[in-house]
Amino acid sequence: MSTHTPSPTPAHVVDPAGGCPHALNEGLRARGPVADIVLPGGVPAAVVLGHDALKEFLSHPDVAKDARHCPALSDGTIPADWPLRVFADAQGMHTADGGDHRRLRSLVGNAFTARQVERLRPRIEELTAGFLDDLARAAAADPDGIADLRTHFALPLPLSVICELLAVDPEHRGRLHDLTYTVIIATDTTPAEVMAAVRELVELLGTIAAARRAAPGDDLTSALIAARDGDGDRLSEAELIGTMRLMLVAGHETTLNLISNAVRALCTHRDQLTLVLEGRATWSDVVDETLRWDSPVSWFPFRYPTRDLPLGDTVIPRGTPVLAGYTAAGRDKTFHGPDADRFDVTRPGTARHLSFGHGAHYCMGAPLARLEATIALEALFTRFPDLDLAVPETELPHQRSFIGNSTETLPVSPARAARPAGH
């Protein structure tokens, strides 16, 4: 039996439409580092909001990723068509624990070491220059000189990089983004929409894998198909598709939001942009401060305590679906100081955020995300030093998600004093 004592305040009912999370995070965090919530569909859950509590939770030996530790997912309490079940049902390193997790991670980890990622720099720089040309053309074709930075730059850059790594043909890339957004990011979708998108996504990834089986190449998908661990085990079909899905989503959706959030922060904090352009801070500083101040992922599902787990001033009952509150932890004043709400690229220790996770499941794609974002931001503001938002920040539509954290669009005016490409 659980020893959990219900909170004296009612559980927060999560809005499926999401929205900017920061005011909500502040209110919930004021009650304590862990909050009881009710997810869409009436599912009781919890979110960890405090930095120290989240760091402890992410690496706690009595916290699992495998959904077998959540009885409600298998005993009929949570319906089979619950849209958020996709986070529990996928097979791959992100839903595995212990030896299974180490086996799966080792099969793909070599592709994302800092040394391997650095080899991608010339190609990322080449793609960046091309998409900046696309952004300039889109603005030039608009009567008001406006272009959507997400559409023409922040999305196609990381999407192209991860799809080239996975050997995804260009004709599939747009659809893969639409499907991953529906399955993983959007939280205001119906069960039917999610299930249909999951089926199509699995089928499309299966088609891509089949093409690589027939004609293996020097790409990550071919390597995953051929990979063996020390005992000769290979990825099952479900693990292969799950791993490809993870690589695809984590390889572009989060970096899309990271680049977008950094641009938005710099455009609304011109003093911070000046510090970087004058060499008094680095683009890496911008990336880390953005990850802390406006994490690309807000509340991410799921982990499950394997016993009643004391955390902060509460006890999370065994088997509870728990979300990691990355946006909340990033502005936790008890850890980051009383000015945690301020965007400051010179902040000491700004890299001590948790946006890439912590512990065994720390994001192996972190070196790639950092490289893409630093290259993208430096090239963007070098070529378009006067780039600015084309509408007031308060008018930007936020993603309809409590998982992803960014705006749906990012209209900018890049061209007032644009420097020619290559200068």
Short mmCIF file of C-alpha atoms in Angstrom, two decimals:
data_model
loop_
_atom_site.label_atom_id
_atom_site.label_comp_id
_atom_site.label_asym_id
_atom_site.label_seq_id
_atom_site.Cartn_x
_atom_site.Cartn_y
_atom_site.Cartn_z
CA MET A 1 0.00 0.00 0.00
CA SER A 2 1.17 3.51 -0.77
CA THR A 3 2.07 5.79 2.12
CA HIS A 4 1.50 8.86 -0.04
CA THR A 5 -0.38 11.64 1.67
CA PRO A 6 -2.43 13.67 -0.81
CA SER A 7 -1.34 17.26 -1.25
CA PRO A 8 -3.44 19.81 0.64
CA THR A 9 -3.79 21.68 -2.64
CA PRO A 10 -5.66 20.08 -5.53
CA ALA A 11 -3.67 18.49 -8.34
CA HIS A 12 -3.03 20.77 -11.29
CA VAL A 13 -5.10 19.77 -14.32
CA VAL A 14 -2.82 19.98 -17.35
CA ASP A 15 -4.14 21.94 -20.32
CA PRO A 16 -3.67 19.84 -23.49
CA ALA A 17 -3.11 23.04 -25.47
CA GLY A 18 0.02 23.80 -23.48
CA GLY A 19 1.27 27.35 -23.83
CA CYS A 20 4.19 29.29 -22.37
CA PRO A 21 5.12 27.31 -19.25
CA HIS A 22 7.03 29.81 -17.14
CA ALA A 23 4.23 31.46 -15.13
CA LEU A 24 2.66 28.05 -14.45
CA ASN A 25 6.03 26.62 -13.41
CA GLU A 26 6.62 29.47 -10.98
CA GLY A 27 3.25 29.00 -9.36
CA LEU A 28 3.62 25.25 -8.98
CA ARG A 29 7.24 25.45 -7.88
CA ALA A 30 6.25 27.86 -5.10
CA ARG A 31 4.32 24.96 -3.53
CA GLY A 32 7.31 22.61 -3.63
CA PRO A 33 9.75 20.82 -5.97
CA VAL A 34 7.19 18.15 -6.95
CA ALA A 35 3.59 18.74 -8.02
CA ASP A 36 0.64 16.39 -8.39
CA ILE A 37 -0.95 16.81 -11.81
CA VAL A 38 -3.76 15.30 -13.86
CA LEU A 39 -2.79 14.58 -17.45
CA PRO A 40 -5.23 14.76 -20.39
CA GLY A 41 -7.55 11.78 -20.16
CA GLY A 42 -7.82 12.14 -16.39
CA VAL A 43 -4.59 10.25 -15.65
CA PRO A 44 -2.99 11.11 -12.27
CA ALA A 45 0.71 11.87 -12.52
CA ALA A 46 3.45 14.05 -11.05
CA VAL A 47 5.98 16.55 -12.37
CA VAL A 48 9.36 17.28 -10.81
CA LEU A 49 9.98 21.03 -10.92
CA GLY A 50 12.95 21.85 -8.69
CA HIS A 51 16.52 21.63 -9.99
CA ASP A 52 17.94 19.60 -7.11
CA ALA A 53 14.90 17.32 -6.95
CA LEU A 54 15.00 16.73 -10.70
CA LYS A 55 18.71 15.96 -10.68
CA GLU A 56 18.15 13.43 -7.90
CA PHE A 57 15.13 11.94 -9.63
CA LEU A 58 16.78 11.55 -13.05
CA SER A 59 19.59 9.43 -11.64
CA HIS A 60 17.77 7.70 -8.80
CA PRO A 61 18.33 3.91 -8.73
CA ASP A 62 14.66 3.36 -7.81
CA VAL A 63 13.30 5.19 -10.86
CA ALA A 64 12.68 3.28 -14.10
CA LYS A 65 11.90 4.09 -17.72
CA ASP A 66 10.31 0.73 -18.56
CA ALA A 67 6.51 1.04 -18.58
CA ARG A 68 6.18 -2.37 -16.93
CA HIS A 69 6.73 -0.44 -13.71
CA CYS A 70 3.46 1.47 -14.25
CA PRO A 71 0.58 -0.93 -13.45
CA ALA A 72 -2.05 1.53 -14.67
CA LEU A 73 -0.74 1.14 -18.23
CA SER A 74 -1.40 -2.61 -18.25
CA ASP A 75 -4.35 -3.22 -15.91
CA GLY A 76 -6.92 -1.25 -17.90
CA THR A 77 -6.84 1.84 -15.71
CA ILE A 78 -5.33 3.87 -18.56
CA PRO A 79 -7.15 3.22 -21.86
CA ALA A 80 -5.34 1.64 -24.77
CA ASP A 81 -5.91 4.70 -26.96
CA TRP A 82 -4.50 7.23 -24.48
CA PRO A 83 -2.43 9.56 -26.71
CA LEU A 84 0.48 9.86 -24.26
CA ARG A 85 0.86 6.07 -24.23
CA VAL A 86 3.21 6.47 -27.21
CA PHE A 87 5.90 7.60 -24.76
CA ALA A 88 5.55 4.35 -22.83
CA ASP A 89 4.96 1.85 -25.61
CA ALA A 90 7.93 2.60 -27.87
CA GLN A 91 10.84 0.17 -27.65
CA GLY A 92 14.32 1.61 -27.53
CA MET A 93 16.96 2.97 -25.22
CA HIS A 94 14.60 5.71 -23.99
CA THR A 95 12.24 3.13 -22.48
CA ALA A 96 14.85 0.63 -21.29
CA ASP A 97 16.68 0.21 -17.99
CA GLY A 98 19.88 -1.40 -16.73
CA GLY A 99 21.54 -3.91 -19.03
CA ASP A 100 18.98 -3.46 -21.82
CA HIS A 101 19.58 0.27 -21.80
CA ARG A 102 23.37 -0.13 -21.83
CA ARG A 103 23.15 -2.63 -24.71
CA LEU A 104 20.97 -0.36 -26.85
CA ARG A 105 22.95 2.76 -26.03
CA SER A 106 26.25 1.09 -26.90
CA LEU A 107 24.94 0.13 -30.34
CA VAL A 108 24.39 3.76 -31.33
CA GLY A 109 26.66 5.71 -29.00
CA ASN A 110 29.71 5.67 -31.24
CA ALA A 111 27.94 7.81 -33.83
CA PHE A 112 27.45 10.67 -31.36
CA THR A 113 30.82 11.02 -29.63
CA ALA A 114 32.27 14.52 -29.67
CA ARG A 115 34.95 13.37 -32.12
CA GLN A 116 32.47 11.81 -34.53
CA VAL A 117 30.15 14.82 -34.34
CA GLU A 118 33.01 17.24 -35.03
CA ARG A 119 33.53 15.47 -38.35
CA LEU A 120 30.10 16.77 -39.36
CA ARG A 121 31.12 20.42 -38.96
CA PRO A 122 31.90 21.13 -42.65
CA ARG A 123 28.58 19.65 -43.78
CA ILE A 124 26.62 21.52 -41.10
CA GLU A 125 28.31 24.77 -42.13
CA GLU A 126 27.47 24.07 -45.78
CA LEU A 127 23.82 23.35 -44.99
CA THR A 128 23.64 26.43 -42.76
CA ALA A 129 24.82 28.71 -45.54
CA GLY A 130 22.28 27.25 -47.95
CA PHE A 131 19.36 27.67 -45.58
CA LEU A 132 20.41 31.25 -44.82
CA ASP A 133 20.16 31.85 -48.56
CA ASP A 134 16.65 30.36 -48.44
CA LEU A 135 15.74 32.66 -45.54
CA ALA A 136 17.01 35.70 -47.45
CA ARG A 137 15.08 34.71 -50.58
CA ALA A 138 11.88 34.18 -48.60
CA ALA A 139 12.20 37.62 -47.01
CA ALA A 140 13.01 39.24 -50.36
CA ALA A 141 9.90 37.69 -51.89
CA ASP A 142 7.67 39.04 -49.11
CA PRO A 143 6.27 42.58 -49.54
CA ASP A 144 7.21 43.39 -45.95
CA GLY A 145 10.58 41.66 -46.02
CA ILE A 146 9.47 39.06 -43.47
CA ALA A 147 10.24 35.33 -43.36
CA ASP A 148 9.47 32.57 -40.86
CA LEU A 149 12.81 31.59 -39.36
CA ARG A 150 11.47 28.24 -38.14
CA THR A 151 10.25 27.22 -41.60
CA HIS A 152 13.25 28.39 -43.59
CA PHE A 153 16.15 27.86 -41.19
CA ALA A 154 15.65 26.45 -37.69
CA LEU A 155 13.69 23.39 -38.90
CA PRO A 156 15.41 22.34 -42.14
CA LEU A 157 18.94 22.54 -40.70
CA PRO A 158 18.70 19.91 -37.92
CA LEU A 159 16.15 17.90 -39.91
CA SER A 160 18.57 17.66 -42.85
CA VAL A 161 21.49 16.72 -40.61
CA ILE A 162 19.73 13.87 -38.81
CA CYS A 163 18.05 12.63 -42.00
CA GLU A 164 21.40 12.53 -43.78
CA LEU A 165 22.83 10.56 -40.87
CA LEU A 166 19.91 8.11 -41.07
CA ALA A 167 19.90 8.07 -44.92
CA VAL A 168 16.34 9.37 -45.17
CA ASP A 169 15.58 10.47 -48.73
CA PRO A 170 14.57 14.14 -49.11
CA GLU A 171 11.04 13.29 -50.28
CA HIS A 172 10.25 11.72 -46.88
CA ARG A 173 11.63 14.45 -44.63
CA GLY A 174 8.71 16.87 -44.54
CA ARG A 175 6.25 14.10 -43.78
CA LEU A 176 8.48 12.66 -41.06
CA HIS A 177 8.54 16.04 -39.34
CA ASP A 178 4.74 16.34 -39.54
CA LEU A 179 4.32 12.86 -38.09
CA THR A 180 6.85 13.25 -35.27
CA TYR A 181 5.27 16.56 -34.29
CA THR A 182 1.84 14.93 -34.10
CA VAL A 183 3.08 11.88 -32.20
CA ILE A 184 5.60 13.44 -29.82
CA ILE A 185 5.19 17.22 -29.52
CA ALA A 186 1.54 18.17 -29.96
CA THR A 187 -0.56 17.40 -26.89
CA ASP A 188 -3.93 18.71 -28.07
CA THR A 189 -4.47 15.84 -30.52
CA THR A 190 -7.20 13.21 -30.41
CA PRO A 191 -6.44 9.53 -29.77
CA ALA A 192 -7.44 8.72 -33.35
CA GLU A 193 -5.04 11.31 -34.75
CA VAL A 194 -2.15 10.03 -32.66
CA MET A 195 -2.78 6.37 -33.44
CA ALA A 196 -3.01 7.08 -37.18
CA ALA A 197 0.22 9.09 -37.07
CA VAL A 198 2.00 6.35 -35.10
CA ARG A 199 0.99 3.72 -37.66
CA GLU A 200 2.13 5.86 -40.56
CA LEU A 201 5.40 6.77 -38.83
CA VAL A 202 6.24 3.14 -38.04
CA GLU A 203 5.42 2.15 -41.62
CA LEU A 204 7.55 4.92 -43.10
CA LEU A 205 10.52 4.14 -40.84
CA GLY A 206 10.13 0.48 -41.78
CA THR A 207 10.30 1.45 -45.45
CA ILE A 208 13.48 3.44 -44.83
CA ALA A 209 15.04 0.53 -42.93
CA ALA A 210 14.09 -1.93 -45.66
CA ALA A 211 15.82 0.23 -48.26
CA ARG A 212 19.01 0.20 -46.20
CA ARG A 213 18.82 -3.57 -45.74
CA ALA A 214 18.63 -3.94 -49.50
CA ALA A 215 21.43 -1.46 -50.13
CA PRO A 216 23.53 -0.79 -47.03
CA GLY A 217 25.53 2.40 -46.96
CA ASP A 218 27.75 4.54 -44.75
CA ASP A 219 24.87 5.77 -42.62
CA LEU A 220 23.44 5.35 -39.14
CA THR A 221 20.45 3.25 -40.21
CA SER A 222 22.72 0.72 -41.97
CA ALA A 223 24.97 0.68 -38.92
CA LEU A 224 22.01 0.02 -36.60
CA ILE A 225 20.86 -2.86 -38.80
CA ALA A 226 24.35 -4.39 -38.84
CA ALA A 227 25.22 -3.66 -35.21
CA ARG A 228 25.95 -6.47 -32.79
CA ASP A 229 26.84 -6.29 -29.13
CA GLY A 230 29.50 -8.40 -27.43
CA ASP A 231 27.23 -11.44 -27.33
CA GLY A 232 26.18 -11.14 -30.95
CA ASP A 233 22.75 -9.73 -30.17
CA ARG A 234 21.25 -7.28 -32.60
CA LEU A 235 18.37 -4.83 -32.45
CA SER A 236 14.94 -6.39 -32.85
CA GLU A 237 12.70 -4.83 -35.49
CA ALA A 238 10.74 -2.99 -32.79
CA GLU A 239 13.98 -1.76 -31.19
CA LEU A 240 15.32 -0.67 -34.58
CA ILE A 241 12.20 1.33 -35.40
CA GLY A 242 12.04 2.73 -31.87
CA THR A 243 15.68 3.78 -32.02
CA MET A 244 15.25 5.39 -35.43
CA ARG A 245 12.20 7.26 -34.14
CA LEU A 246 14.13 8.46 -31.11
CA MET A 247 17.07 9.61 -33.23
CA LEU A 248 14.76 11.41 -35.63
CA VAL A 249 12.72 13.21 -32.99
CA ALA A 250 15.55 14.05 -30.61
CA GLY A 251 17.76 14.91 -33.56
CA HIS A 252 15.61 17.70 -34.92
CA GLU A 253 12.55 18.72 -32.86
CA THR A 254 14.60 19.76 -29.83
CA THR A 255 17.28 21.55 -31.86
CA LEU A 256 14.58 23.35 -33.85
CA ASN A 257 13.23 24.72 -30.57
CA LEU A 258 16.70 25.46 -29.21
CA ILE A 259 17.66 27.58 -32.23
CA SER A 260 14.27 29.30 -32.27
CA ASN A 261 14.34 30.08 -28.55
CA ALA A 262 17.89 31.41 -28.74
CA VAL A 263 17.05 33.73 -31.63
CA ARG A 264 13.95 34.97 -29.84
CA ALA A 265 15.95 35.57 -26.65
CA LEU A 266 18.70 37.49 -28.44
CA CYS A 267 16.23 39.61 -30.41
CA THR A 268 14.45 40.62 -27.21
CA HIS A 269 17.70 41.10 -25.26
CA ARG A 270 19.80 43.15 -27.66
CA ASP A 271 22.34 43.92 -24.94
CA GLN A 272 23.12 40.21 -24.69
CA LEU A 273 23.48 39.93 -28.46
CA THR A 274 25.91 42.86 -28.38
CA LEU A 275 28.04 41.08 -25.78
CA VAL A 276 28.41 38.11 -28.12
CA LEU A 277 29.00 40.13 -31.28
CA GLU A 278 31.71 42.11 -29.45
CA GLY A 279 33.39 38.92 -28.26
CA ARG A 280 32.59 39.38 -24.56
CA ALA A 281 30.58 36.14 -24.54
CA THR A 282 30.51 33.10 -26.83
CA TRP A 283 27.85 31.41 -28.88
CA SER A 284 28.27 28.41 -26.59
CA ASP A 285 27.29 30.70 -23.73
CA VAL A 286 24.15 31.64 -25.66
CA VAL A 287 23.28 27.98 -26.21
CA ASP A 288 23.70 27.03 -22.56
CA GLU A 289 21.82 30.05 -21.24
CA THR A 290 18.98 29.34 -23.66
CA LEU A 291 18.88 25.71 -22.55
CA ARG A 292 18.59 26.90 -18.94
CA TRP A 293 16.32 29.92 -19.40
CA ASP A 294 13.96 28.60 -22.06
CA SER A 295 14.54 24.86 -22.47
CA PRO A 296 13.31 23.40 -25.79
CA VAL A 297 11.53 20.68 -23.82
CA SER A 298 9.13 21.64 -21.05
CA TRP A 299 7.65 18.61 -19.23
CA PHE A 300 8.88 15.32 -20.65
CA PRO A 301 7.20 11.92 -20.06
CA PHE A 302 7.80 9.35 -18.43
CA ARG A 303 9.68 7.78 -15.57
CA TYR A 304 8.20 5.52 -12.86
CA PRO A 305 9.30 5.08 -9.24
CA THR A 306 9.78 1.38 -8.49
CA ARG A 307 8.88 2.02 -4.84
CA ASP A 308 7.19 4.83 -2.93
CA LEU A 309 9.83 7.49 -3.45
CA PRO A 310 10.53 10.36 -1.03
CA LEU A 311 11.49 13.43 -3.04
CA GLY A 312 11.58 16.93 -1.67
CA ASP A 313 8.79 17.23 0.87
CA THR A 314 6.53 14.65 -0.75
CA VAL A 315 6.38 10.95 -1.56
CA ILE A 316 5.69 9.87 -5.13
CA PRO A 317 3.77 6.57 -5.08
CA ARG A 318 5.27 3.54 -6.79
CA GLY A 319 4.29 3.28 -10.45
CA THR A 320 3.22 6.91 -10.86
CA PRO A 321 3.89 8.35 -14.33
CA VAL A 322 6.30 11.22 -13.67
CA LEU A 323 7.33 14.01 -16.01
CA ALA A 324 10.68 15.81 -15.90
CA GLY A 325 10.05 19.56 -15.63
CA TYR A 326 13.04 20.93 -17.52
CA THR A 327 11.68 24.45 -18.07
CA ALA A 328 10.79 24.67 -14.38
CA ALA A 329 14.18 23.47 -13.13
CA GLY A 330 15.95 25.95 -15.39
CA ARG A 331 14.41 28.92 -13.57
CA ASP A 332 14.53 27.50 -10.06
CA LYS A 333 15.67 30.46 -7.95
CA THR A 334 16.80 28.24 -5.10
CA PHE A 335 19.51 26.85 -7.40
CA HIS A 336 20.14 29.48 -10.11
CA GLY A 337 19.76 32.50 -7.84
CA PRO A 338 17.18 35.26 -7.40
CA ASP A 339 17.70 36.47 -10.98
CA ALA A 340 16.97 33.08 -12.54
CA ASP A 341 14.22 34.67 -14.66
CA ARG A 342 16.79 36.91 -16.36
CA PHE A 343 18.47 35.92 -19.64
CA ASP A 344 22.19 36.50 -19.04
CA VAL A 345 24.81 34.94 -21.33
CA THR A 346 27.56 35.89 -18.85
CA ARG A 347 25.91 34.03 -15.97
CA PRO A 348 28.54 32.04 -14.02
CA GLY A 349 27.93 28.33 -14.20
CA THR A 350 25.10 28.64 -16.70
CA ALA A 351 26.00 25.21 -18.11
CA ARG A 352 24.75 23.59 -14.89
CA HIS A 353 21.29 23.15 -16.38
CA LEU A 354 19.54 19.80 -16.79
CA SER A 355 18.09 20.28 -20.28
CA PHE A 356 20.10 17.36 -21.67
CA GLY A 357 19.06 15.20 -18.71
CA HIS A 358 21.28 13.65 -16.08
CA GLY A 359 22.56 10.19 -15.26
CA ALA A 360 22.40 7.08 -17.43
CA HIS A 361 19.90 8.61 -19.86
CA TYR A 362 21.85 11.83 -20.46
CA CYS A 363 21.20 12.86 -24.06
CA MET A 364 23.81 11.28 -26.29
CA GLY A 365 22.90 13.79 -29.01
CA ALA A 366 24.03 16.73 -26.87
CA PRO A 367 27.31 17.28 -28.78
CA LEU A 368 25.43 17.36 -32.10
CA ALA A 369 22.76 19.76 -30.79
CA ARG A 370 25.45 22.09 -29.41
CA LEU A 371 27.41 22.04 -32.66
CA GLU A 372 24.36 22.70 -34.84
CA ALA A 373 23.07 25.50 -32.63
CA THR A 374 26.40 27.32 -32.27
CA ILE A 375 27.09 27.13 -36.01
CA ALA A 376 23.55 28.24 -36.83
CA LEU A 377 23.46 31.21 -34.45
CA GLU A 378 26.90 32.54 -35.34
CA ALA A 379 26.22 32.30 -39.08
CA LEU A 380 22.74 33.83 -38.75
CA PHE A 381 23.77 36.92 -36.80
CA THR A 382 27.02 37.36 -38.73
CA ARG A 383 25.12 37.54 -41.99
CA PHE A 384 22.09 39.37 -40.58
CA PRO A 385 23.37 41.44 -37.63
CA ASP A 386 20.19 43.55 -37.55
CA LEU A 387 17.81 40.59 -37.71
CA ASP A 388 14.84 41.20 -35.45
CA LEU A 389 11.39 39.86 -34.69
CA ALA A 390 8.78 41.04 -37.17
CA VAL A 391 6.00 41.07 -34.58
CA PRO A 392 5.96 41.76 -30.83
CA GLU A 393 7.05 38.72 -28.87
CA THR A 394 3.70 38.64 -27.04
CA GLU A 395 1.95 38.02 -30.37
CA LEU A 396 3.96 34.90 -31.24
CA PRO A 397 1.77 31.76 -31.03
CA HIS A 398 3.16 29.24 -28.57
CA GLN A 399 3.38 25.56 -29.44
CA ARG A 400 0.18 23.75 -28.51
CA SER A 401 2.09 21.44 -26.24
CA PHE A 402 3.15 20.98 -22.62
CA ILE A 403 6.04 18.81 -23.85
CA GLY A 404 7.68 21.02 -26.47
CA ASN A 405 8.50 24.61 -25.56
CA SER A 406 8.77 27.16 -28.34
CA THR A 407 6.61 29.19 -30.67
CA GLU A 408 4.77 27.76 -33.66
CA THR A 409 6.22 30.41 -35.95
CA LEU A 410 9.04 32.93 -35.70
CA PRO A 411 8.58 35.72 -38.27
CA VAL A 412 11.73 37.82 -38.59
CA SER A 413 12.98 40.74 -40.65
CA PRO A 414 16.50 39.73 -41.60
CA ALA A 415 17.50 41.95 -44.46
CA ARG A 416 17.90 45.60 -43.46
CA ALA A 417 21.68 45.47 -43.36
CA ALA A 418 22.32 41.96 -44.57
CA ARG A 419 25.88 41.20 -45.47
CA PRO A 420 26.50 39.22 -48.67
CA ALA A 421 26.92 35.51 -48.24
CA GLY A 422 30.52 34.54 -47.60
CA HIS A 423 31.46 37.84 -45.93
#
